[in-house]
Short mmCIF file of C-alpha atoms in Angstrom, two decimals:
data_model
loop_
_atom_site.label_atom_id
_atom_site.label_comp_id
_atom_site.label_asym_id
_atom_site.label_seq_id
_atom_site.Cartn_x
_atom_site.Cartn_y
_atom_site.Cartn_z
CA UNK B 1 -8.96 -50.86 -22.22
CA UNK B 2 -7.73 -51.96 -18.65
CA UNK B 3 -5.60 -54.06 -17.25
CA UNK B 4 -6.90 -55.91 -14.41
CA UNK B 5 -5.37 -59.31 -13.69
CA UNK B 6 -8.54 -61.07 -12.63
CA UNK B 7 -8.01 -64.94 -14.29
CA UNK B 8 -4.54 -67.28 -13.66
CA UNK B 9 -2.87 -66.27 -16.64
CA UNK B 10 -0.14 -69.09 -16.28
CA UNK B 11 0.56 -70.22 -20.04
CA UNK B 12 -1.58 -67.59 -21.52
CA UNK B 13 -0.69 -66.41 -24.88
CA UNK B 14 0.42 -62.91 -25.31
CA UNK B 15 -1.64 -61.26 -27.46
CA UNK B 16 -3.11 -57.91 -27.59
CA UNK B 17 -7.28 -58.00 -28.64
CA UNK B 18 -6.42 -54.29 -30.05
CA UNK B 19 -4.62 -56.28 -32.96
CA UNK B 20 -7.68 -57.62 -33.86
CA UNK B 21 -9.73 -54.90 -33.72
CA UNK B 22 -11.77 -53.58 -36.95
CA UNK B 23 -14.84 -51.38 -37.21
CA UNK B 24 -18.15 -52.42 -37.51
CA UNK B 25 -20.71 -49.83 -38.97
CA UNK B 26 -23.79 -50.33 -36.63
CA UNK B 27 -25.99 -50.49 -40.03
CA UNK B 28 -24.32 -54.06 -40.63
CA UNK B 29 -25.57 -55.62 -36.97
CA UNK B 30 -28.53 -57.96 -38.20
CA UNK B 31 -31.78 -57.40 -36.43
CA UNK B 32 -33.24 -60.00 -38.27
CA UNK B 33 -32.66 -63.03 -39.77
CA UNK B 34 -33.06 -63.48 -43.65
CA UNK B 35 -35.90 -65.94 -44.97
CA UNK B 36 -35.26 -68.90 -45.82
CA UNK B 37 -32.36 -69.52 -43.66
CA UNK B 38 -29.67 -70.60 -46.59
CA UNK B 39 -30.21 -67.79 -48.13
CA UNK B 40 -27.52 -65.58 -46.22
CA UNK B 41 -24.77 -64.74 -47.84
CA UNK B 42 -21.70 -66.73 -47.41
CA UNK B 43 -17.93 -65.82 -47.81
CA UNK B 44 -15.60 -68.26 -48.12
CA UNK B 45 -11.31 -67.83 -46.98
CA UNK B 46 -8.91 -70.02 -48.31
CA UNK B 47 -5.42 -70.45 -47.00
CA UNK B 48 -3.38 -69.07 -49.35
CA UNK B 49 -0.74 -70.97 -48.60
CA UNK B 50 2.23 -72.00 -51.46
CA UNK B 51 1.93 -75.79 -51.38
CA UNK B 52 5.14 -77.58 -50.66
CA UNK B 53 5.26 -81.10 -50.96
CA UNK B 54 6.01 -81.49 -47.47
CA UNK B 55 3.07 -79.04 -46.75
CA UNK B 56 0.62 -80.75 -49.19
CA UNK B 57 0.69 -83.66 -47.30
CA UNK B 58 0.49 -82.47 -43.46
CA UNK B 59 -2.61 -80.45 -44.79
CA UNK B 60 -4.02 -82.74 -47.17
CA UNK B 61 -7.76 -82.75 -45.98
CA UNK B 62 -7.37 -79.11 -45.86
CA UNK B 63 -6.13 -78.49 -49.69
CA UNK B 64 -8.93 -81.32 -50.14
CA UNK B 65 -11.58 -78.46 -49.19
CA UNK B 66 -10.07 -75.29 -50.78
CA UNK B 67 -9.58 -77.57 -53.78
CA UNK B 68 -13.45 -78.47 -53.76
CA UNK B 69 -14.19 -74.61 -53.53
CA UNK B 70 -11.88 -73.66 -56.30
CA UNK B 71 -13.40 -76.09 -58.42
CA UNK B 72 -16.52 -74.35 -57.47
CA UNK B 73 -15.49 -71.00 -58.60
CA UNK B 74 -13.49 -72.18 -61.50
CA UNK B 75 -14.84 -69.88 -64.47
CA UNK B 76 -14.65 -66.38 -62.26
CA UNK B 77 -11.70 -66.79 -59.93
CA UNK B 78 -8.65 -64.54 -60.79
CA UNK B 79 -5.18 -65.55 -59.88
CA UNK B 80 -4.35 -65.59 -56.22
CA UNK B 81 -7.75 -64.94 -54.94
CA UNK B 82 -8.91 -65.97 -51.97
CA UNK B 83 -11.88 -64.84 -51.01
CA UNK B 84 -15.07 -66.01 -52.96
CA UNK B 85 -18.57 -64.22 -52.19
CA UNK B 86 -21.47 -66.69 -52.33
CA UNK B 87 -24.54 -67.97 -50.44
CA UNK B 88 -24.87 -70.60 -47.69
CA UNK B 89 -26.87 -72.78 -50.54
CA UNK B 90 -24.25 -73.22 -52.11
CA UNK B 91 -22.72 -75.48 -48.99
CA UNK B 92 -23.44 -78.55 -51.10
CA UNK B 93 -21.59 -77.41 -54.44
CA UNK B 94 -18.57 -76.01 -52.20
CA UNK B 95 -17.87 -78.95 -49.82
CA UNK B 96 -16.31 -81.91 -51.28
CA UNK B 97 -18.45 -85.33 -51.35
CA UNK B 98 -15.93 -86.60 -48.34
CA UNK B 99 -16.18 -83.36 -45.76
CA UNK B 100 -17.32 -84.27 -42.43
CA UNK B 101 -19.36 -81.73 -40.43
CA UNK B 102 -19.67 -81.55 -36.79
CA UNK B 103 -22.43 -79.37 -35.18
CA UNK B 104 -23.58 -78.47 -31.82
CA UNK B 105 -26.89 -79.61 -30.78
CA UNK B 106 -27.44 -78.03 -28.09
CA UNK B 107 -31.04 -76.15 -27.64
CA UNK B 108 -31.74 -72.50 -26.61
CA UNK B 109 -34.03 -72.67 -23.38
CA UNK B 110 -36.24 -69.05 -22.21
CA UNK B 111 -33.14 -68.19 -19.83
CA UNK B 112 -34.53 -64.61 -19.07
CA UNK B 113 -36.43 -63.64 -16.20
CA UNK B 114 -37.38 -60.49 -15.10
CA UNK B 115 -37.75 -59.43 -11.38
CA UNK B 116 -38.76 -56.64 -8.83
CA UNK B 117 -36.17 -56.55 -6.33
CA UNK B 118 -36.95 -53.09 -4.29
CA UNK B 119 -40.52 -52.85 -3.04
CA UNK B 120 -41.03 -49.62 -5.55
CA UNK B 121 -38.56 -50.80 -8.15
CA UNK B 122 -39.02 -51.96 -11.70
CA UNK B 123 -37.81 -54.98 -14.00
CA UNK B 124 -34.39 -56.11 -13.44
CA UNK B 125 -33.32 -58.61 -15.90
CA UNK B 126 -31.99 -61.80 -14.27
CA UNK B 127 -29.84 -63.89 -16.96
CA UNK B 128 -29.36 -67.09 -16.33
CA UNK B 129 -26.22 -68.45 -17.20
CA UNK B 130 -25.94 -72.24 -15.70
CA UNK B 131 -26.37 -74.58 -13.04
CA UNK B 132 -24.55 -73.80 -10.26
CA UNK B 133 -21.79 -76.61 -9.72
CA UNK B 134 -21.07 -77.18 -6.49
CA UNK B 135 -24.43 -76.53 -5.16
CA UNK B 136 -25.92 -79.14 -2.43
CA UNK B 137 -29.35 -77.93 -3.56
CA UNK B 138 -28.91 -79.19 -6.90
CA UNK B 139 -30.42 -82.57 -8.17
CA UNK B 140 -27.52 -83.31 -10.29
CA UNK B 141 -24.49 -81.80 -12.75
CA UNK B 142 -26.33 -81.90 -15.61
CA UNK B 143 -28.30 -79.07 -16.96
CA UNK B 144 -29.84 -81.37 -18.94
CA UNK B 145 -31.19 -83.61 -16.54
CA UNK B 146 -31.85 -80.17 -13.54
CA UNK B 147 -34.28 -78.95 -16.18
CA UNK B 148 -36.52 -82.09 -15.77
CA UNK B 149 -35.93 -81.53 -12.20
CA UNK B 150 -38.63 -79.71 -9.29
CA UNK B 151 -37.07 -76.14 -9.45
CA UNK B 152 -37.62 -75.32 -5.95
CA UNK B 153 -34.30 -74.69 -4.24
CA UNK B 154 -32.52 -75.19 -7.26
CA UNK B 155 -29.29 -72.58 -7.60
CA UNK B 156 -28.10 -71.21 -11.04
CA UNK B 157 -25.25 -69.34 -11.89
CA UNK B 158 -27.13 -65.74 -13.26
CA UNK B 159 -26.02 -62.16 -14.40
CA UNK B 160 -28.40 -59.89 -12.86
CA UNK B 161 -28.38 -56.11 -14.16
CA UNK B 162 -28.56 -54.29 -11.41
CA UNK B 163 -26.29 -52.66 -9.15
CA UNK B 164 -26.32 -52.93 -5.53
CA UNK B 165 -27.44 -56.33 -5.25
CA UNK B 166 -25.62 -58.20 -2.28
CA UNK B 167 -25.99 -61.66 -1.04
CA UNK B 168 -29.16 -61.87 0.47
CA UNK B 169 -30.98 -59.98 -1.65
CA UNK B 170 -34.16 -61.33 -2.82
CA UNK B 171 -37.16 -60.56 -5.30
CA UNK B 172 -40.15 -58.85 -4.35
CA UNK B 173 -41.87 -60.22 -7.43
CA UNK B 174 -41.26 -62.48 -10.61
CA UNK B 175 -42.68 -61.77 -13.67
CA UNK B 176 -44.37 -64.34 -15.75
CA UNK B 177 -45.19 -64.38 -19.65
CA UNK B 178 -48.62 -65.49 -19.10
CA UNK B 179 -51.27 -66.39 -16.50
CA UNK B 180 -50.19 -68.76 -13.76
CA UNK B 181 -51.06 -69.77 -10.69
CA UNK B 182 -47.80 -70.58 -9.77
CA UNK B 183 -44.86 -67.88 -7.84
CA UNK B 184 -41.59 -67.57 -7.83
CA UNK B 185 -38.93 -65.78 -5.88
CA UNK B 186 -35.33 -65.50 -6.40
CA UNK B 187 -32.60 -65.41 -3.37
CA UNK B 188 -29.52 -64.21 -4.20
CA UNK B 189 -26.92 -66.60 -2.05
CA UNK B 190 -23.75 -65.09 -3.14
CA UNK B 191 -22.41 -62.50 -5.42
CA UNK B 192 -18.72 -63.38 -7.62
CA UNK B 193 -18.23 -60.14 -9.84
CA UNK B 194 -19.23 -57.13 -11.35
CA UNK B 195 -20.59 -57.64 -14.56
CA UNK B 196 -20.02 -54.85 -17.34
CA UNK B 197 -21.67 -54.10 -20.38
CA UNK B 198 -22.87 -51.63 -22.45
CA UNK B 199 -26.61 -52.37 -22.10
CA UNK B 200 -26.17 -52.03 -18.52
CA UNK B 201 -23.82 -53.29 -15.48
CA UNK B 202 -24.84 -55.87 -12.34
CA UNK B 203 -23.49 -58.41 -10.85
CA UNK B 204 -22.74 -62.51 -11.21
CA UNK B 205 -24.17 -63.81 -8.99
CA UNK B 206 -25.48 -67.60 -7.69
CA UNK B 207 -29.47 -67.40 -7.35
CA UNK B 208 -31.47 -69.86 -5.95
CA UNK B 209 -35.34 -70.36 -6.90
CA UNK B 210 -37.59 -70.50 -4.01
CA UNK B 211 -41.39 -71.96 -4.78
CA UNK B 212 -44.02 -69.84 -3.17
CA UNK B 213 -47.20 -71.60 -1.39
CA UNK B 214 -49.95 -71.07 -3.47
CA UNK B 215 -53.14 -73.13 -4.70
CA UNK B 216 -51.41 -74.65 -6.85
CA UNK B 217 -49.59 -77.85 -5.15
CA UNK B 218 -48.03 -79.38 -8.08
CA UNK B 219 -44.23 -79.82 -9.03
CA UNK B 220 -42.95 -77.77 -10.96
CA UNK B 221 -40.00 -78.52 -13.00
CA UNK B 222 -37.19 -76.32 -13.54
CA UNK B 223 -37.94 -76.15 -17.62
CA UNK B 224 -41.36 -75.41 -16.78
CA UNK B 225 -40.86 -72.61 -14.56
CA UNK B 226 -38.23 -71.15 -17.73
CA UNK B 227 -41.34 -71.59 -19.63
CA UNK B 228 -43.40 -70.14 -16.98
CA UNK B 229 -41.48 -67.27 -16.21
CA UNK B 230 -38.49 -67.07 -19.10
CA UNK B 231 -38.11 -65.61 -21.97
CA UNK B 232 -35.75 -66.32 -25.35
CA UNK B 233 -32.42 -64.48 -24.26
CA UNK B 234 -31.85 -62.65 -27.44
CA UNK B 235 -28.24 -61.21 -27.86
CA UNK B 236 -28.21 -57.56 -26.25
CA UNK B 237 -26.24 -56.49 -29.38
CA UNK B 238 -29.25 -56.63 -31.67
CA UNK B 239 -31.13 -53.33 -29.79
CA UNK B 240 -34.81 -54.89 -29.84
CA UNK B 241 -37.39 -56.02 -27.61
CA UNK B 242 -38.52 -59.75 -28.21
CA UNK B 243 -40.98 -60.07 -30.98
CA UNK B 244 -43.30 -63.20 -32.15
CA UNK B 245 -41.29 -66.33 -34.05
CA UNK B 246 -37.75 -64.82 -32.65
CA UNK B 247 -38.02 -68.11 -30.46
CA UNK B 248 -37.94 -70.46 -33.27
CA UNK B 249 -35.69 -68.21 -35.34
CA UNK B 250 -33.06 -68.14 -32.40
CA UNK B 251 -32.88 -71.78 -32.64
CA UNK B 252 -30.93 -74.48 -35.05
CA UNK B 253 -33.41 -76.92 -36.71
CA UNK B 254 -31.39 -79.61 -35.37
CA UNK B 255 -31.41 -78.89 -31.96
CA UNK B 256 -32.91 -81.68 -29.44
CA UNK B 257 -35.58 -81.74 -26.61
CA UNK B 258 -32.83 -83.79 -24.65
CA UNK B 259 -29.88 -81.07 -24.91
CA UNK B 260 -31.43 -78.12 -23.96
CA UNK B 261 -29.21 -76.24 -21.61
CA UNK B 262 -28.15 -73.29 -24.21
CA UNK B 263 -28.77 -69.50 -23.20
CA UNK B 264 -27.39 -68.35 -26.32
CA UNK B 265 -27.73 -70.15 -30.01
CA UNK B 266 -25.44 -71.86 -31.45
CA UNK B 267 -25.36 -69.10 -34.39
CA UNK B 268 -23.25 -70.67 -37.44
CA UNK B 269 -26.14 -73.86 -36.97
CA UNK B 270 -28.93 -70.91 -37.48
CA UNK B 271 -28.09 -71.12 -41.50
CA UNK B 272 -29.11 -74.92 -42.30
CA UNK B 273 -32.45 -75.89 -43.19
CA UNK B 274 -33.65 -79.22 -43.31
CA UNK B 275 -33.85 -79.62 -47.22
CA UNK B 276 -29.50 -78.15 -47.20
CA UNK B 277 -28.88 -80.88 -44.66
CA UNK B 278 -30.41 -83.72 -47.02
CA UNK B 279 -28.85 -82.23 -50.01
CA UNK B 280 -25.28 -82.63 -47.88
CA UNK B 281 -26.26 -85.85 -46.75
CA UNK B 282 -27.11 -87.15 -50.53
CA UNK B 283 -23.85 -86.12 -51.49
CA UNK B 284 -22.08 -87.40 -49.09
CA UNK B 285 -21.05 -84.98 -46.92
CA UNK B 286 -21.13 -87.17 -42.84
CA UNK B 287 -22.92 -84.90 -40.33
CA UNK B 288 -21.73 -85.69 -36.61
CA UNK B 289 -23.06 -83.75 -33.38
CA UNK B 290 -21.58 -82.62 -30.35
CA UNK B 291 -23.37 -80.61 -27.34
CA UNK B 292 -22.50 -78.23 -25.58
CA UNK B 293 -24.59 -75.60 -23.93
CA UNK B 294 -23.70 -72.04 -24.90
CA UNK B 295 -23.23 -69.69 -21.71
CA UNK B 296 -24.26 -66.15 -21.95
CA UNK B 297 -20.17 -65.89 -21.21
CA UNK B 298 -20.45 -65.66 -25.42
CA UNK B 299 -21.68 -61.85 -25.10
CA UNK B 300 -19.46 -60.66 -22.91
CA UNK B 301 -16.80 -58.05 -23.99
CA UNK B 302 -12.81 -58.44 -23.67
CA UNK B 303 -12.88 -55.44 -21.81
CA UNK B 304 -8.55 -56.11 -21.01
CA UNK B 305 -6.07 -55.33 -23.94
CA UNK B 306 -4.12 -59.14 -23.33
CA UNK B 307 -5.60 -61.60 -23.60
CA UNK B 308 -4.26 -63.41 -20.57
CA UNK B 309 -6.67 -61.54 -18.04
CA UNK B 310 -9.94 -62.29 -19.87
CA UNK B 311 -11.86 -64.57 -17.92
CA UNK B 312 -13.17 -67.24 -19.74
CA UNK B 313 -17.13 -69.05 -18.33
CA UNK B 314 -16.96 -73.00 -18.06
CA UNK B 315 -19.70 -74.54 -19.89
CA UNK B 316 -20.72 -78.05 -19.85
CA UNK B 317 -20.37 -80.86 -22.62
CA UNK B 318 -21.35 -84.36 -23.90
CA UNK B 319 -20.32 -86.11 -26.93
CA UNK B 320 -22.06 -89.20 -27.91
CA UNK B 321 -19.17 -92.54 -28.28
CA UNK B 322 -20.90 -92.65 -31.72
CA UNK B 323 -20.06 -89.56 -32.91
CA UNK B 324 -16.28 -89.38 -31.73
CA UNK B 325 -16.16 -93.08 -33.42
CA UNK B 326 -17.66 -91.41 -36.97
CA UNK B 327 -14.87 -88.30 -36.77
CA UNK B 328 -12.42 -90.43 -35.63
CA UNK B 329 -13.10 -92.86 -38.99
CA UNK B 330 -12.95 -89.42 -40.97
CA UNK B 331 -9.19 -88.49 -39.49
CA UNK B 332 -8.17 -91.98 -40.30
CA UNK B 333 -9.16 -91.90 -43.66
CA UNK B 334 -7.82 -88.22 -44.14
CA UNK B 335 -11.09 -86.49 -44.54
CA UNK B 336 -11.67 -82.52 -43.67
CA UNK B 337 -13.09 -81.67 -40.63
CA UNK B 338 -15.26 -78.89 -40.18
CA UNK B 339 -16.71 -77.49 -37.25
CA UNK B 340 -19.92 -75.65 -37.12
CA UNK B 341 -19.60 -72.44 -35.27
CA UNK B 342 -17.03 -72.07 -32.20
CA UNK B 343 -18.31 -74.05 -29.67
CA UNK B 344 -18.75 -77.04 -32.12
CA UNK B 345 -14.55 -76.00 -32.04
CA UNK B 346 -13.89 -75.39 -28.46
CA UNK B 347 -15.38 -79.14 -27.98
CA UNK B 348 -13.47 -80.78 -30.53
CA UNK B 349 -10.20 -79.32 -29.25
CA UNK B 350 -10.94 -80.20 -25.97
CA UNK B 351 -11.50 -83.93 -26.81
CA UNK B 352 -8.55 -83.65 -28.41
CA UNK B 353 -6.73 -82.52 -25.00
CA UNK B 354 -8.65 -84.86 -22.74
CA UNK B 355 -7.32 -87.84 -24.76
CA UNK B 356 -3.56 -86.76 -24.84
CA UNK B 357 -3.59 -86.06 -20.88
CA UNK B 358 -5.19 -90.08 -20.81
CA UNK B 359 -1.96 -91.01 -22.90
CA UNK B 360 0.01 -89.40 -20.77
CA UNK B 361 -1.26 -90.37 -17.53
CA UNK B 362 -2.19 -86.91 -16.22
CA UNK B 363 -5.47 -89.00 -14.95
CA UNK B 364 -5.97 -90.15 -11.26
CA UNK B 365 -7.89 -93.04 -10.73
CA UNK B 366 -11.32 -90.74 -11.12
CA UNK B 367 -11.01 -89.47 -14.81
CA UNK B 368 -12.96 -86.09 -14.31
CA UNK B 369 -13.23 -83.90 -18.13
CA UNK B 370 -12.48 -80.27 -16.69
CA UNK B 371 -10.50 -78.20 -19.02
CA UNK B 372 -8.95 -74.80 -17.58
CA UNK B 373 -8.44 -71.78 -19.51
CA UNK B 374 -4.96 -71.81 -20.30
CA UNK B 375 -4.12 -75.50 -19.66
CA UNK B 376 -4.11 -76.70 -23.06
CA UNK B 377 -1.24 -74.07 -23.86
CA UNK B 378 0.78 -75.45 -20.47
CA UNK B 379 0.42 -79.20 -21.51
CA UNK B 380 1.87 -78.43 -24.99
CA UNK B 381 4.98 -77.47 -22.94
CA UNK B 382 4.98 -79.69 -20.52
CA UNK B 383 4.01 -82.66 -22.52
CA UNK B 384 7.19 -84.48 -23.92
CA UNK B 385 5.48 -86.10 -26.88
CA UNK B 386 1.83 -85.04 -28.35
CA UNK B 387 -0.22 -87.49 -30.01
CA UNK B 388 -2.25 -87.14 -33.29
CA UNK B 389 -5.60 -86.49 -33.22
CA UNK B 390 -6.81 -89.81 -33.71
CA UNK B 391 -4.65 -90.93 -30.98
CA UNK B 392 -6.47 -88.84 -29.14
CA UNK B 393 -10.27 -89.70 -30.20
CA UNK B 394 -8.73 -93.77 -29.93
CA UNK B 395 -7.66 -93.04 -26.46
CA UNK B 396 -10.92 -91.09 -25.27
CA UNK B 397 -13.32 -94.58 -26.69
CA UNK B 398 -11.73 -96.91 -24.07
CA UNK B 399 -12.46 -94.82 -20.87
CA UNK B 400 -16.20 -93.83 -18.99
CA UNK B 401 -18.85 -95.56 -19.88
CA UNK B 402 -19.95 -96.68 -23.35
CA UNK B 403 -22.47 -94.09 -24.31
CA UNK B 404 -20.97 -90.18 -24.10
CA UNK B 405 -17.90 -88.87 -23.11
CA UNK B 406 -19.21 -86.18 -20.68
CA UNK B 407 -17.27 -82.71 -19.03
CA UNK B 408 -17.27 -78.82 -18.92
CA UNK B 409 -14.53 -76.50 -20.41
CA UNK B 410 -13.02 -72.87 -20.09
CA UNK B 411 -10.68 -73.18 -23.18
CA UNK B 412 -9.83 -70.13 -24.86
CA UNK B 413 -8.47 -70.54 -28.18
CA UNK B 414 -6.11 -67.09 -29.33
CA UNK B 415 -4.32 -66.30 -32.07
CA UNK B 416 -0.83 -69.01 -31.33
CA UNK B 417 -3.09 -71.56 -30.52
CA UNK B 418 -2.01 -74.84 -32.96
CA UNK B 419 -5.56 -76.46 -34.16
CA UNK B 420 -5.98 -80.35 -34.13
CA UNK B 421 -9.27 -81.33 -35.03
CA UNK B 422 -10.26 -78.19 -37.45
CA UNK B 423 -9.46 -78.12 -41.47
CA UNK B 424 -12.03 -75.26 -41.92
CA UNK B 425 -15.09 -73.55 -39.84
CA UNK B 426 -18.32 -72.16 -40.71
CA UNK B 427 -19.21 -69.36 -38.41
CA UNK B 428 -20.53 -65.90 -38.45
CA UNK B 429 -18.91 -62.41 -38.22
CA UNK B 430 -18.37 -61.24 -34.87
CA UNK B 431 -17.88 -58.23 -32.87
CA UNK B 432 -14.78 -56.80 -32.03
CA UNK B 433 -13.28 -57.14 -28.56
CA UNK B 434 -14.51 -60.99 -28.33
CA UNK B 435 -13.08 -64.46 -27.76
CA UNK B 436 -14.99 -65.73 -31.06
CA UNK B 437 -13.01 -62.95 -32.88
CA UNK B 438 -9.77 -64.34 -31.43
CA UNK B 439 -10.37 -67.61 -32.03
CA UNK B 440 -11.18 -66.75 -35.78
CA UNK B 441 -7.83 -64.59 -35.76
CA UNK B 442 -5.69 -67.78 -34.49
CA UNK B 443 -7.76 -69.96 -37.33
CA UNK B 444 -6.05 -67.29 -40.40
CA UNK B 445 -3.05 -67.22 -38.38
CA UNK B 446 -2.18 -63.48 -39.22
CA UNK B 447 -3.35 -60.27 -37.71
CA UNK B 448 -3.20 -58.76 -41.36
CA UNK B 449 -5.46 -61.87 -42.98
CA UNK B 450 -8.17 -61.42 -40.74
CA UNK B 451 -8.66 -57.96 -40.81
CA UNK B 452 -8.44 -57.75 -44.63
CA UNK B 453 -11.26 -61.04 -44.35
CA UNK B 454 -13.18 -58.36 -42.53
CA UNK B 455 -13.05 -55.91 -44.05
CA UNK B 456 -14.01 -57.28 -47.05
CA UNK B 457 -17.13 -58.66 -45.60
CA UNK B 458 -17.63 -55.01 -44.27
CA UNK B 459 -16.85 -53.65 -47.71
CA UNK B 460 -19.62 -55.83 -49.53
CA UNK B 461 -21.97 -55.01 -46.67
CA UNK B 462 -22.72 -58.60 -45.12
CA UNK B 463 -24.97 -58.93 -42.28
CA UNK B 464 -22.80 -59.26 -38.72
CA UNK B 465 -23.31 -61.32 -35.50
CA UNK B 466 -26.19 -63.81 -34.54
CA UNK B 467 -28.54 -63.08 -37.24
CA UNK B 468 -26.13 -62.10 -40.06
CA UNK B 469 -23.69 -63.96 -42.80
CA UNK B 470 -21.94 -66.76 -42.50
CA UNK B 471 -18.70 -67.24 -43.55
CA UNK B 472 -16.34 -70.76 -44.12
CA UNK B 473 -12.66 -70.23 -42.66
CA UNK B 474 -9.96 -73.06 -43.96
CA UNK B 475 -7.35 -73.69 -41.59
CA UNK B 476 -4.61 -71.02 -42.78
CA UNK B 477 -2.02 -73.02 -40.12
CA UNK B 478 1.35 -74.15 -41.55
#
């Protein structure tokens, strides 16, 4: 580990990642998914918690869920357990008739190219990891909306693994996945950073798309030429080369056409089928969804020991009025809120902090949804009173316009870190030396808890990362 101060650290948590370390036999990293998708195992943490009558009622939604998976396990629990092996089938039975889920929408697009850059060079993979912001090239903010957009002169934000690349530097040749008529070449109009991974170091750097003259005269968008010349950016991590059906296998089956923007899955979402989401939906169980689009920012290794100098990526968001009217009905009425996978998280805290800077007038005239790395830890400080949750949600409905509340965030959530809108989480195992593994850590509040959750999981051999197990986290928070 190093310790390189290369992110404002102002309000940062102190915490050391080594704490929440733990070691993952490589035989455990899935390769594969498991057919059909519920049928991955499942591991379910309660809190553990002695329930106080003042306690029983702050975390009443909460002991609502562990309740619901007690009475689950009723006739093989022993005293004080609480952890409970199962499968993700069993969602239905576990989850009480009045849970409320919220998942991420958002849809994978073929993010990664592969280039010549040197006249007698080879492939150099070129990741892409967003639109560039402040671009004047760009048609809009939205990676939504650039997709559907002519790709020529378009910049994106990309990791390219090479090194030695310098602004300026552009592509001999782009290679496509099938027979086109159309070209490509990448420019490379500024470099930010090293980029440093196992599989390989290059550079982040902004790229911009250049459209070669060719016979063929016709716009192309930018989703096309992903389709054209992309392919599914499967997670490093799982040590294969891209085989048939991965495409449809890296994606949720809820995903939508109209958020695409994703360069990494959604991974928790990878476990429902469509006959588990009826089955929660007959009992009861209110499904709400959120977007936002996954940066490749999600494979990239804490590579500090604090916390405070980890560099977080901004990635965009949009969450329908709709849907922050239907959770904001479930917090009134004391139901459990649970997230689906971290980003589903990282947007429903954010919400939460965008409506209690509009309550306390941290606004300008031009309300603009930008959350910064640290700030939500600074505004908990500076802030003299902080408003529930639904305070929050209530405050967030009367501002923009009357369709989506719409915005990017860099929040990283660490162990410290008090959740609002979170009464449990289903998400996967993840590596070591990660946000997601932080974030998980802050969720069991203990060092201790979470690496006695893990190492159960690793005891009983579940399946780790994007393809593997799932597991459902309650809210272990006092």
């Amino acid at each position: 580990m190093t310790e390189t101060k290369n992110v404002d650290s102002v309000g940062a948590p102190d915490v050391s990642c080594e704490d929440y370390v733990y070691h993952l036999p490589e035989e455990l990293i899935a390769a594969y998914p498991v057919e059909p998708r519920d049928s991955s195992r499942l591991l379910a943490k309660l809190t553990g918690l002695s329930r106080s009558k003042e306690l029983s009622e702050k975390k009443r939604a909460v002991f609502t869920l562990e309740d619901s998976i007690l009475s689950h396990f009723a006739s093989t629990k022993a005293k004080g357990q609480v952890l409970f092996d199962a499968h993700f089938r069993d969602l239905a039975s576990l989850l009480p008739s009045n849970a409320h889920l919220v998942m991420n929408q958002s849809k994978v697009f073929p993010a990664r190219m592969f280039a010549q850059f040197d006249s007698d060079g080879g492939k150099t993979e070129v990741m892409f990891l967003d639109l560039e912001e402040k671009s004047p090239h760009n048609p809009t903010t939205d990676t939504s909306l650039a997709l559907q957009k002519n790709c020529n002169l378009q910049e994106w934000r990309a990791m390219i693994r090479k090194v030695g690349i310098v602004a300026g530097s552009k592509t001999y040749k782009t290679f496509s996945e099938g027979v086109t008529n159309v070209k490509l070449s990448l420019r490379v109009t500024k470099v930010h950073s090293d980029w440093l991974e196992e599989e390989g170091n290059g550079v982040e750097a902004t790229v911009q798309i250049i459209r070669e003259e060719t016979d063929d005269d016709r716009e192309v968008t930018m989703a096309e030429a992903f389709e054209l010349f992309g392919t599914v950016p499967l997670p490093p991590y799982l040590g294969r080369e891209l085989e048939d059906g991965d495409r449809a296998k890296y994606q949720t089956v809820y995903a939508k056409d109209t958020s695409s923007g994703s360069v990494a899955a959604p991974t928790a979402g990878l476990h429902f089928t469509n006959n588990l989401l009826e089955n929660l939906m007959k009992k009861g169980v209110k499904q709400s969804f959120v977007n936002l689009h996954v940066g490749a920012g999600t494979f990239r290794p804490i590579t500090v020991d604090k916390i405070s100098s980890h560099k977080m990526h901004r990635e965009q968001f949009s969450v329908d009025k709709e849907s922050i009217k239907e959770i904001l009905a479930s917090l009134e009425e004391g139901k459990p809120i649970i997230p689906v996978g971290t980003t589903s998280v990282r947007v429903l805290e954010s919400l939460y902090w965008f409506g209690s800077k509009l309550l306390n007038n941290e606004f300008s005239s031009n309300v603009c949804f930008d959350l910064g790395q640290w700030e939500s830890y600074l505004l908990e400080q500076e802030f003299k009173r902080l408003p529930s949750a639904a305070e929050s949600l209530a405050a967030l409905l009367k501002v923009g316009d009357d369709i989506a509340i719409k915005g990017s965030t860099s929040m990283c959530i660490a162990p410290g870190y008090k959740f609002r809108l979170c009464d449990g989480l289903i998400t996967n195992f993840h590596q070591p030396h990660s946000t997601l593994m932080l974030l998980v850590g802050a969720l069991m509040n203990s060092p201790e808890t979470c690496k006695e959750t893990y190492s159960h999981a690793v005891k009983e051999k579940y399946r780790f990362l994007s393809f593997g197990d799932a597991s459902l986290i309650l809210n272990c928070q006092e």
